[in-house]
mmCIF file of C-alpha atoms and ligand atoms in Angstrom:
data_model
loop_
_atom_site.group_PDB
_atom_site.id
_atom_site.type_symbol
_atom_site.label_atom_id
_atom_site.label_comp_id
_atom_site.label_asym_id
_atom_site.label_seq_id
_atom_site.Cartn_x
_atom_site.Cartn_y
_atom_site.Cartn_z
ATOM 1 C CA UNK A 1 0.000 0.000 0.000
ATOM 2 C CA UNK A 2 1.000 3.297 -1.049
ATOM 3 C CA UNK A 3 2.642 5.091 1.905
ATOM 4 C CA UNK A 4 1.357 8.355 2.904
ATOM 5 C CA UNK A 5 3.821 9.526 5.442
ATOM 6 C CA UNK A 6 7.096 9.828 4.234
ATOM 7 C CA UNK A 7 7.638 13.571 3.003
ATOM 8 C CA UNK A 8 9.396 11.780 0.115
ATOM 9 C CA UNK A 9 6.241 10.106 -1.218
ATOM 10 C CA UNK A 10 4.064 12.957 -0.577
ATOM 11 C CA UNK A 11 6.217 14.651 -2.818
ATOM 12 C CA UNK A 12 6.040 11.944 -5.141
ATOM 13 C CA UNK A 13 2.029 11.978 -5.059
ATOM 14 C CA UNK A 14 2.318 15.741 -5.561
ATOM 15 C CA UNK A 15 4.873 15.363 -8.658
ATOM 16 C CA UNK A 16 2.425 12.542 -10.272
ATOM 17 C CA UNK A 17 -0.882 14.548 -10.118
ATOM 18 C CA UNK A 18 0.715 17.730 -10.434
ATOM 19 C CA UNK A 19 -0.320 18.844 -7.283
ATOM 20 C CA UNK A 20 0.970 21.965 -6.020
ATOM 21 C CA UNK A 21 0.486 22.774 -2.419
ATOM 22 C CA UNK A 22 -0.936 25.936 -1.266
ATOM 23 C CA UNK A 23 0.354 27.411 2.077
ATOM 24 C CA UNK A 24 -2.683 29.779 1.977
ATOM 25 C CA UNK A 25 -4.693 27.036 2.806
ATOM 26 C CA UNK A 26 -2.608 25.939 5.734
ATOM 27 C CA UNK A 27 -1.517 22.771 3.938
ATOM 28 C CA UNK A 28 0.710 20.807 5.789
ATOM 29 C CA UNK A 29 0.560 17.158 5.619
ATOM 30 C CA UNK A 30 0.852 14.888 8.783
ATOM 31 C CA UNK A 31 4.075 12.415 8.198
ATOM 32 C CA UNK A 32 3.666 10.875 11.723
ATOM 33 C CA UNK A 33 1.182 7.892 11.686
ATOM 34 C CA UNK A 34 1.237 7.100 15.090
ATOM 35 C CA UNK A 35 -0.403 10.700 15.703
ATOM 36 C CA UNK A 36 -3.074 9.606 13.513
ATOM 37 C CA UNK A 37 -3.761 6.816 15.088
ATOM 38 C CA UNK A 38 -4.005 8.537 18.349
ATOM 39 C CA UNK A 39 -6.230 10.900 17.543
ATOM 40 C CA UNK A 40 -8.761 8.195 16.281
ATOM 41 C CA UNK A 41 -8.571 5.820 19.313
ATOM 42 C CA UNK A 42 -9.039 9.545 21.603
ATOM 43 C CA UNK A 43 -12.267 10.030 19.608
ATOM 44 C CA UNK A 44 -13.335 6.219 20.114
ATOM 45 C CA UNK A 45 -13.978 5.707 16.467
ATOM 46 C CA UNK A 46 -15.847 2.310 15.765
ATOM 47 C CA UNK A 47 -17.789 1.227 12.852
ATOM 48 C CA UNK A 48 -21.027 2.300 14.072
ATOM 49 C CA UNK A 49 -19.811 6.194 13.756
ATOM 50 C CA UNK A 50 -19.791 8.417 10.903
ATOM 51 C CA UNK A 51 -16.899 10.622 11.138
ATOM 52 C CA UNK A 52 -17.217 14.175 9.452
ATOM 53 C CA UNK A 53 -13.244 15.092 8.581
ATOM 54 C CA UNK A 54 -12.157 18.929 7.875
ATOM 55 C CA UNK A 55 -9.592 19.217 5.200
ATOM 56 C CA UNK A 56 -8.196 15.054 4.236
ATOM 57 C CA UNK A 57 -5.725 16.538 2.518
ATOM 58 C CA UNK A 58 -3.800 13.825 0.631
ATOM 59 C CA UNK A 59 -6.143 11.324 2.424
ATOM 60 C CA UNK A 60 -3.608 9.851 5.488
ATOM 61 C CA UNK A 61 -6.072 10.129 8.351
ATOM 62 C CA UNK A 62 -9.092 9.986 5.431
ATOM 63 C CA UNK A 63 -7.679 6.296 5.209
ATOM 64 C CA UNK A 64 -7.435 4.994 8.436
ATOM 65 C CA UNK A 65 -11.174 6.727 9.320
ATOM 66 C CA UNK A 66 -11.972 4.412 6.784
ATOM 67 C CA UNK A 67 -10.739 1.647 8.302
ATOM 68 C CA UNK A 68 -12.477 2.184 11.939
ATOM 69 C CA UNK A 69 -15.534 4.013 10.802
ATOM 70 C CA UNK A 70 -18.557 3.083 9.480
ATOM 71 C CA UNK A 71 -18.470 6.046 7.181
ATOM 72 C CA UNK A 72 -16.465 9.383 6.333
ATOM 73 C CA UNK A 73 -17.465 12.679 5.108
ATOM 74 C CA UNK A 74 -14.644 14.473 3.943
ATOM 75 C CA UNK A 75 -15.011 18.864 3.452
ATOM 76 C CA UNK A 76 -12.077 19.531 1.376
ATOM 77 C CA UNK A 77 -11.811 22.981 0.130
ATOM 78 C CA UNK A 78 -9.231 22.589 -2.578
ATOM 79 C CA UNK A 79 -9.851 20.991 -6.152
ATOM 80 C CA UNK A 80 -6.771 19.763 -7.264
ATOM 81 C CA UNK A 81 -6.675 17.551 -4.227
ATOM 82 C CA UNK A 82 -9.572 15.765 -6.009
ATOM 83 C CA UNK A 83 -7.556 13.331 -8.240
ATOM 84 C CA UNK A 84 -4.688 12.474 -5.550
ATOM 85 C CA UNK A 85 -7.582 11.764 -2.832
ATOM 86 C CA UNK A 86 -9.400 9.395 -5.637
ATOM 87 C CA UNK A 87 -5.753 7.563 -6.095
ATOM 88 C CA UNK A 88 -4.905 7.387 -2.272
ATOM 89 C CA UNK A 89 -8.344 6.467 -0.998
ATOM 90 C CA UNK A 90 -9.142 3.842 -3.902
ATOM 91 C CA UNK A 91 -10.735 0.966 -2.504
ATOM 92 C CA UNK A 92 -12.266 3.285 1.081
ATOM 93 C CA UNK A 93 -16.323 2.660 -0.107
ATOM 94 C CA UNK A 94 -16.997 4.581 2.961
ATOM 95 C CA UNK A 95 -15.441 7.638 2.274
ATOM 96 C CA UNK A 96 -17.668 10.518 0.720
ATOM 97 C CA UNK A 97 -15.282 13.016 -0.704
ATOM 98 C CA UNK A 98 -17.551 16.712 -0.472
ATOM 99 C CA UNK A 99 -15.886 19.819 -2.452
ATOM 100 C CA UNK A 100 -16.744 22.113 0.398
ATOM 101 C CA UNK A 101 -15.527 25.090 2.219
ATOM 102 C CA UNK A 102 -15.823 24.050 6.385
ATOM 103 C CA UNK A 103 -17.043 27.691 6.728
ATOM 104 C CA UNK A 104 -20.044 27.537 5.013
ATOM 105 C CA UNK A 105 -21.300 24.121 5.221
ATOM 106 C CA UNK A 106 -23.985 23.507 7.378
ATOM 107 C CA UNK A 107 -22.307 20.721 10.029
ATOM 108 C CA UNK A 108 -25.319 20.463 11.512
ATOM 109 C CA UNK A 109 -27.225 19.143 9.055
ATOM 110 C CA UNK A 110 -24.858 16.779 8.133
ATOM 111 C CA UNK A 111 -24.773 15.398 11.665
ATOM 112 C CA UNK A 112 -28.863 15.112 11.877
ATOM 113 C CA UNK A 113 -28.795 13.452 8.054
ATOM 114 C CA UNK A 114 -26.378 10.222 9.693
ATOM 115 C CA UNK A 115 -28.227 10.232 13.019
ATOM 116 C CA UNK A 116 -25.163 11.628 14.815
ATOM 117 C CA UNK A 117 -21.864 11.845 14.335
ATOM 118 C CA UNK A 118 -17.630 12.608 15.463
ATOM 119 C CA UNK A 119 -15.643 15.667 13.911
ATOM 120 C CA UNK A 120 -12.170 15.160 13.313
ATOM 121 C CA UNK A 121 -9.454 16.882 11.307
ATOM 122 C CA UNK A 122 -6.151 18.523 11.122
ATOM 123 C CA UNK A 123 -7.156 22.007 10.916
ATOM 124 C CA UNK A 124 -5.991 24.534 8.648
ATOM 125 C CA UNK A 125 -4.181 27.105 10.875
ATOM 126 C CA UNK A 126 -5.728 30.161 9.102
ATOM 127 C CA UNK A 127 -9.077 29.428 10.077
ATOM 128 C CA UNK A 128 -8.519 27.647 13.204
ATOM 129 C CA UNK A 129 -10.613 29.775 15.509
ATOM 130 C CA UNK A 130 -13.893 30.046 13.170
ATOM 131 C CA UNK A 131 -14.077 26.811 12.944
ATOM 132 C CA UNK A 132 -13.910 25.760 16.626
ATOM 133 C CA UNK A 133 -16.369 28.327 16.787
ATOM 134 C CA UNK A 134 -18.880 27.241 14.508
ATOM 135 C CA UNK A 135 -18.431 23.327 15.852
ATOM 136 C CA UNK A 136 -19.217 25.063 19.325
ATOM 137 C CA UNK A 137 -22.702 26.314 17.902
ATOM 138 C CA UNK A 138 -23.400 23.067 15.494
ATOM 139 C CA UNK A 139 -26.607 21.763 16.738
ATOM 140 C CA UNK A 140 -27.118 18.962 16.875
ATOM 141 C CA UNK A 141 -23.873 18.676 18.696
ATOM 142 C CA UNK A 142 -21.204 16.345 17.510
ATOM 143 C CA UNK A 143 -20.722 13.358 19.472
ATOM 144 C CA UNK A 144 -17.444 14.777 20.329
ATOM 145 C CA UNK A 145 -14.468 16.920 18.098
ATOM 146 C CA UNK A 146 -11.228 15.839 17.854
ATOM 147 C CA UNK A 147 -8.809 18.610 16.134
ATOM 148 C CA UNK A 148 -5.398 19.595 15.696
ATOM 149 C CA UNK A 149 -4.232 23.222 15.789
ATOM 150 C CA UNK A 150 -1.446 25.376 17.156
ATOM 151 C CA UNK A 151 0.305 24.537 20.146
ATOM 152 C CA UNK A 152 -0.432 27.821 21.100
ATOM 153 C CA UNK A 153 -4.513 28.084 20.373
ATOM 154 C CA UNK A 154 -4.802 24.662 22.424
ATOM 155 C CA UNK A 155 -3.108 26.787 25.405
ATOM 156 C CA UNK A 156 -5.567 29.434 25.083
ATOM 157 C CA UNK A 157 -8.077 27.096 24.831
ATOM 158 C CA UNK A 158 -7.247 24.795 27.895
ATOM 159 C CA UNK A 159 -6.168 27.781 30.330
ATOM 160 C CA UNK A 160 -7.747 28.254 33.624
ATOM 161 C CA UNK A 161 -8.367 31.246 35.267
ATOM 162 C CA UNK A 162 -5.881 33.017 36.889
ATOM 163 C CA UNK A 163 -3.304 32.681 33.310
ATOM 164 C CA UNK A 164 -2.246 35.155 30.994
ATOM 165 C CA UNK A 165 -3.445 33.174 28.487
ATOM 166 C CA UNK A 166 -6.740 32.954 29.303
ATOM 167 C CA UNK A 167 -9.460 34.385 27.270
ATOM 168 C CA UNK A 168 -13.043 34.693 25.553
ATOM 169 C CA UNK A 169 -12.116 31.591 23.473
ATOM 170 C CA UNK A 170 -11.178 29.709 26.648
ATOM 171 C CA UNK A 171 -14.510 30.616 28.876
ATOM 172 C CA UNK A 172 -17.164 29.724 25.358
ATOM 173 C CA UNK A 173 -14.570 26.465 24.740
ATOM 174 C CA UNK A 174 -14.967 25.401 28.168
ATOM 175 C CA UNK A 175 -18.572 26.472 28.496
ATOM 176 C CA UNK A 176 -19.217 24.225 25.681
ATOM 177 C CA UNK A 177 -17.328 21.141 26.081
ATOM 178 C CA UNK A 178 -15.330 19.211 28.167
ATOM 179 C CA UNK A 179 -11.511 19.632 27.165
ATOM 180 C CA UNK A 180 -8.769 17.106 26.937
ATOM 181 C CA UNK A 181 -5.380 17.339 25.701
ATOM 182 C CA UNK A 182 -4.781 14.059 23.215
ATOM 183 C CA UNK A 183 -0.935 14.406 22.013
ATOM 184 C CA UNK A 184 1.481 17.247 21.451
ATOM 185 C CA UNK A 185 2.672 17.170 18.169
ATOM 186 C CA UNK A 186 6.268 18.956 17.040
ATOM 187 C CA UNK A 187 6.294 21.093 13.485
ATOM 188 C CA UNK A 188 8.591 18.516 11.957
ATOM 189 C CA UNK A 189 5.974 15.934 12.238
ATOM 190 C CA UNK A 190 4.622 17.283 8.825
ATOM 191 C CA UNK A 191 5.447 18.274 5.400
ATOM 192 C CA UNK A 192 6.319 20.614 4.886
ATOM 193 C CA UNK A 193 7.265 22.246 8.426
ATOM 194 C CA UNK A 194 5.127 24.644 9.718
ATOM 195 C CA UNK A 195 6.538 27.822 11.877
ATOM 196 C CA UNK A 196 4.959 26.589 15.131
ATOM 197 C CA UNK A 197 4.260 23.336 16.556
ATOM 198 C CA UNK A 198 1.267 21.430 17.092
ATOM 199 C CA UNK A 199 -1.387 20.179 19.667
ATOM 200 C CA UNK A 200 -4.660 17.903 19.231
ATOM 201 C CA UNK A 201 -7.854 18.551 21.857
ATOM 202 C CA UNK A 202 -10.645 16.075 22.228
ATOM 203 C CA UNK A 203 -13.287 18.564 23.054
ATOM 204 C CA UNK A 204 -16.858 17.082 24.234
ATOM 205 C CA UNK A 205 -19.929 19.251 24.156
ATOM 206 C CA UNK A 206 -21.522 19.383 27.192
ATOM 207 C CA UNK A 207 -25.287 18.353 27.831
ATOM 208 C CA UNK A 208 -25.803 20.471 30.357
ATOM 209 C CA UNK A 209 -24.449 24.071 30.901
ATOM 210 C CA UNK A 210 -21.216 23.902 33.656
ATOM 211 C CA UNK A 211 -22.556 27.348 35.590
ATOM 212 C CA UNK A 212 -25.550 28.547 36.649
ATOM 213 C CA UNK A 213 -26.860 31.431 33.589
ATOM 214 C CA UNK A 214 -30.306 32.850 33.406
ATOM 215 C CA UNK A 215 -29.283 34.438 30.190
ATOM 216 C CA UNK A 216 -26.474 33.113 27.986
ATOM 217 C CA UNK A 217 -26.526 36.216 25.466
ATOM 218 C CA UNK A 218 -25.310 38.137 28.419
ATOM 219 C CA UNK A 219 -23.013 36.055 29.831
ATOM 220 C CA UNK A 220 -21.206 35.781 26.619
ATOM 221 C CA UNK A 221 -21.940 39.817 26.256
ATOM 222 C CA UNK A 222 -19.773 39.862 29.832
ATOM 223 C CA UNK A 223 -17.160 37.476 28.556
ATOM 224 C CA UNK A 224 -16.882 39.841 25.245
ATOM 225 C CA UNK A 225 -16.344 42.838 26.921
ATOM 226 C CA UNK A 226 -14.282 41.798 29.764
ATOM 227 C CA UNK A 227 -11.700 39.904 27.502
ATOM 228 C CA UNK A 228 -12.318 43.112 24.431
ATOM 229 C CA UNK A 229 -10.307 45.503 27.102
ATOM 230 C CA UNK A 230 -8.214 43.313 29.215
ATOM 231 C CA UNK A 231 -5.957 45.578 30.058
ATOM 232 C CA UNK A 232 -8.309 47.847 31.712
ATOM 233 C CA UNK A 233 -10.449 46.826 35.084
ATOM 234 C CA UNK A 234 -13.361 44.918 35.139
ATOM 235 C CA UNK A 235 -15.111 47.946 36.332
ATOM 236 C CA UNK A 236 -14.709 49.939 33.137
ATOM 237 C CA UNK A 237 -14.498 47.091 30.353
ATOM 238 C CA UNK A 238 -17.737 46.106 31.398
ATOM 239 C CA UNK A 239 -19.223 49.049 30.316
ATOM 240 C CA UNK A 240 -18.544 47.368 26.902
ATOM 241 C CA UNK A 241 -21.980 45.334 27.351
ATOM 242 C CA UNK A 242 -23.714 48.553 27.767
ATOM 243 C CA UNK A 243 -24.758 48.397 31.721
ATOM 244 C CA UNK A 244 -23.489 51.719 33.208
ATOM 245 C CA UNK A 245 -21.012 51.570 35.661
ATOM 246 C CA UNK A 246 -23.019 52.772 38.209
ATOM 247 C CA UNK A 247 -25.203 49.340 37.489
ATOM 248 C CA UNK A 248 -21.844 47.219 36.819
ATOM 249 C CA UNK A 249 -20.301 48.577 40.602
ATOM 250 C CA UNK A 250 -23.133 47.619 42.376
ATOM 251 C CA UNK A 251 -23.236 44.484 40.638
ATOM 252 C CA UNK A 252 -19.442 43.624 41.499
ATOM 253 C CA UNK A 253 -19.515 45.003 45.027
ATOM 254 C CA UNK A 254 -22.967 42.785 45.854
ATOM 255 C CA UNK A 255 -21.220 39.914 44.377
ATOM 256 C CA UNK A 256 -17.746 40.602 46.577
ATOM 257 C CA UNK A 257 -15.700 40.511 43.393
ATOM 258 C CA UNK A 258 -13.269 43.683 43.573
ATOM 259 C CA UNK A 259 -13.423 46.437 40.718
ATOM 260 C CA UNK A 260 -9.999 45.958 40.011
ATOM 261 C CA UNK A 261 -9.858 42.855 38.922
ATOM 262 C CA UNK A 262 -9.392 41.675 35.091
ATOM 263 C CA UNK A 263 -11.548 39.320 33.265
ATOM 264 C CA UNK A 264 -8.438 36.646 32.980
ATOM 265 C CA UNK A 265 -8.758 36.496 36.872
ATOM 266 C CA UNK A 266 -12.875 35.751 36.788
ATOM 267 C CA UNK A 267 -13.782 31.975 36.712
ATOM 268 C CA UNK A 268 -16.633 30.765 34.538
ATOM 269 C CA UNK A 269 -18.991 30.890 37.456
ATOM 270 C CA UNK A 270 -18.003 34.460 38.301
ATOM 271 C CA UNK A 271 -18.795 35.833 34.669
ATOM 272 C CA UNK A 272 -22.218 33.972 35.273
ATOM 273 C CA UNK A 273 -22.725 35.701 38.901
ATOM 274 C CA UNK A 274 -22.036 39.056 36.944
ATOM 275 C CA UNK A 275 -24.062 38.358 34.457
ATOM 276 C CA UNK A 276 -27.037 37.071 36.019
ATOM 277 C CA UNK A 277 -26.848 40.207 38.755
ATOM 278 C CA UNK A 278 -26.698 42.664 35.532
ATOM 279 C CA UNK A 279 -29.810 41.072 34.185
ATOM 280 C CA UNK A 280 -31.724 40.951 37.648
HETATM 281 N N1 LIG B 301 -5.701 15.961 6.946
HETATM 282 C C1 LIG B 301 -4.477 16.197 6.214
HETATM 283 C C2 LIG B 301 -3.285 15.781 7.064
HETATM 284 O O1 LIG B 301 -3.454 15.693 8.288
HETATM 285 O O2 LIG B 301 -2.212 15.552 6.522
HETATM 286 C C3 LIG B 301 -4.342 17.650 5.757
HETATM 287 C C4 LIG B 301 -4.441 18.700 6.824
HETATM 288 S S1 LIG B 301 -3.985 20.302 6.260
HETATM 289 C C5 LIG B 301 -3.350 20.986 7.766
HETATM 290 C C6 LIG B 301 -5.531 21.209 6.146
HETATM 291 C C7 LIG B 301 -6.443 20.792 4.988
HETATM 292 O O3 LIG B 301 -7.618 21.604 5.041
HETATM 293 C C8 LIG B 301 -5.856 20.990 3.590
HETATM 294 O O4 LIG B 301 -6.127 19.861 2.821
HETATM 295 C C9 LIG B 301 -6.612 22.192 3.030
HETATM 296 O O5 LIG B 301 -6.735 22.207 1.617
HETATM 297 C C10 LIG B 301 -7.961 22.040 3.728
HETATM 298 N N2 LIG B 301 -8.729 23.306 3.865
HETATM 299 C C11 LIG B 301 -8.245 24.567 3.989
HETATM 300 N N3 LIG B 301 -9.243 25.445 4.130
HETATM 301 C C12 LIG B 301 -10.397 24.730 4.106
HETATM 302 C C13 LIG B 301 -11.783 25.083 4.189
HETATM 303 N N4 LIG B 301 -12.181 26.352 4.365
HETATM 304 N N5 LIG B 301 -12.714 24.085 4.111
HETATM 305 C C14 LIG B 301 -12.329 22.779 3.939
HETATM 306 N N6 LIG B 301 -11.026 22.404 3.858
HETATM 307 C C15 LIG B 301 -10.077 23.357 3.938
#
């Protein structure tokens, strides 16, 4: 079987389709199997799932879907992949091939169509954050996402309060899903290199919301503002969901939280306190 992992034969693939690859859609091609492999048995692929991938690219973790799933839908944005993903994934019935950009396609409905289904990918780096956002709000929810992006978004994403790197894509990841950090994954794991390296995140949607939010347009309206001016104190980039700060100081000093304090510092449950006082 054709190997899809060496940088050598992915430039062979390339050279026989006449395939170039286009860094401006974050194409860089996995050459570490054992990654792949990982990031399947994280998502707990078996043959009664269909598995929704973002971006096969050449078709290495397209192929072994194919081998634990019961069936693949592939979005892949780019054309000319078309005619290196029909040599490399000859023989994979289960694998559905879709021209489609991830950014308009309706996940959702895609999900509902097969009675459920897993998300997996390698994500291209340019649109890493709209995507997880989107998967956030697909309903029905995936069963659970499995993705691989910068070393540097999965910190955002995984920080807790109290770190610098904490931020409004950490409180609506973790308000979301469950997060879990599968394998850390260095740049010269894929061809060609990227600048930075790489991390994979099982996230898990939640069933039921983690804090306790009579309205979750304003607690995301809090989370907005407090993380759109972190610099400045929670007392004035709150003002940023409108509330006035005579409304916003009363709400902090009811709730004991000091005016001082920054939104990295606030814990989900402490957005939702401030939130749910504002709305009161
Ligand atoms: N899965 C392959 C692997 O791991 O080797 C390729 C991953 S590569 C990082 C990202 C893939 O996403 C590329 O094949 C690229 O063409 C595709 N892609 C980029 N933008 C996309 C979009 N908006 N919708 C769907 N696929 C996209």
């Amino acid at each position: 079987m054709i190997d899809l992992y060496s940088p050598k034969s992915i430039r062979a693939i390339a050279d026989r389709f006449g395939f170039r690859n286009r860094k401006s859609l974050g194409q860089n091609f996995l050459t570490d199997r054992n990654v792949v492999l990982e990031m399947i048995a994280s998502a707990g692929i078996t043959k009664d799932d269909t598995v929704i991938e973002i971006g096969p690219g050449i078709g290495a973790l397209t192929r072994e879907l194919s081998a634990s799933a019961g069936k693949v839908i592939a979005l892949e944005i780019d054309r000319d992949l078309f005619p290196v993903l029909e040599f490399t994934l000859s023989g994979c019935e289960n694998v559905e091939v879709v021209h489609a950009d991830v950014l308009k396609t309706d996940i959702g409905e895609l999900i509902r169509e097969n009675g459920g289904a897993k998300v997996i990918g390698n994500l291209p780096y340019y649109i890493t954050t709209p995507i997880i956002m989107r998967l956030l709000e697909t309903r029905p929810a995936p069963d659970n996402i499995t993705i691989m992006m910068q070393k540097e978004v999965a910190e955002r994403i995984l920080a807790e309060a109290g770190s610098t790197e904490r931020g409004a894509l950490s409180v609506a990841v973790q308000y979301h899903c469950e997060t879990e950090e599968v394998i850390e994954v260095p740049r010269e794991s894929f061809s060609p290199a990227p600048k930075v390296d790489s991390a994979v995140l099982k996230l898990t949607p939640r069933k039921e919301s983690p804090v306790r939010t009579d309205d979750k347009e304003l607690f995301f309206r809090c989370v907005r503002a407090g993380f759109g001016q972190r610099r400045k104190t929670l007392y004035n980039s709150l003002t940023g969901t409108g509330y006035s700060k005579e409304k916003i100081g009363a709400a902090l000093d009811s709730l004991g939280i000091e005016r001082n304090r920054r939104a990295e510092t606030l814990t989900m449950q402490e957005f939702a306190d401030i939130a749910n006082e504002l709305g009161r």
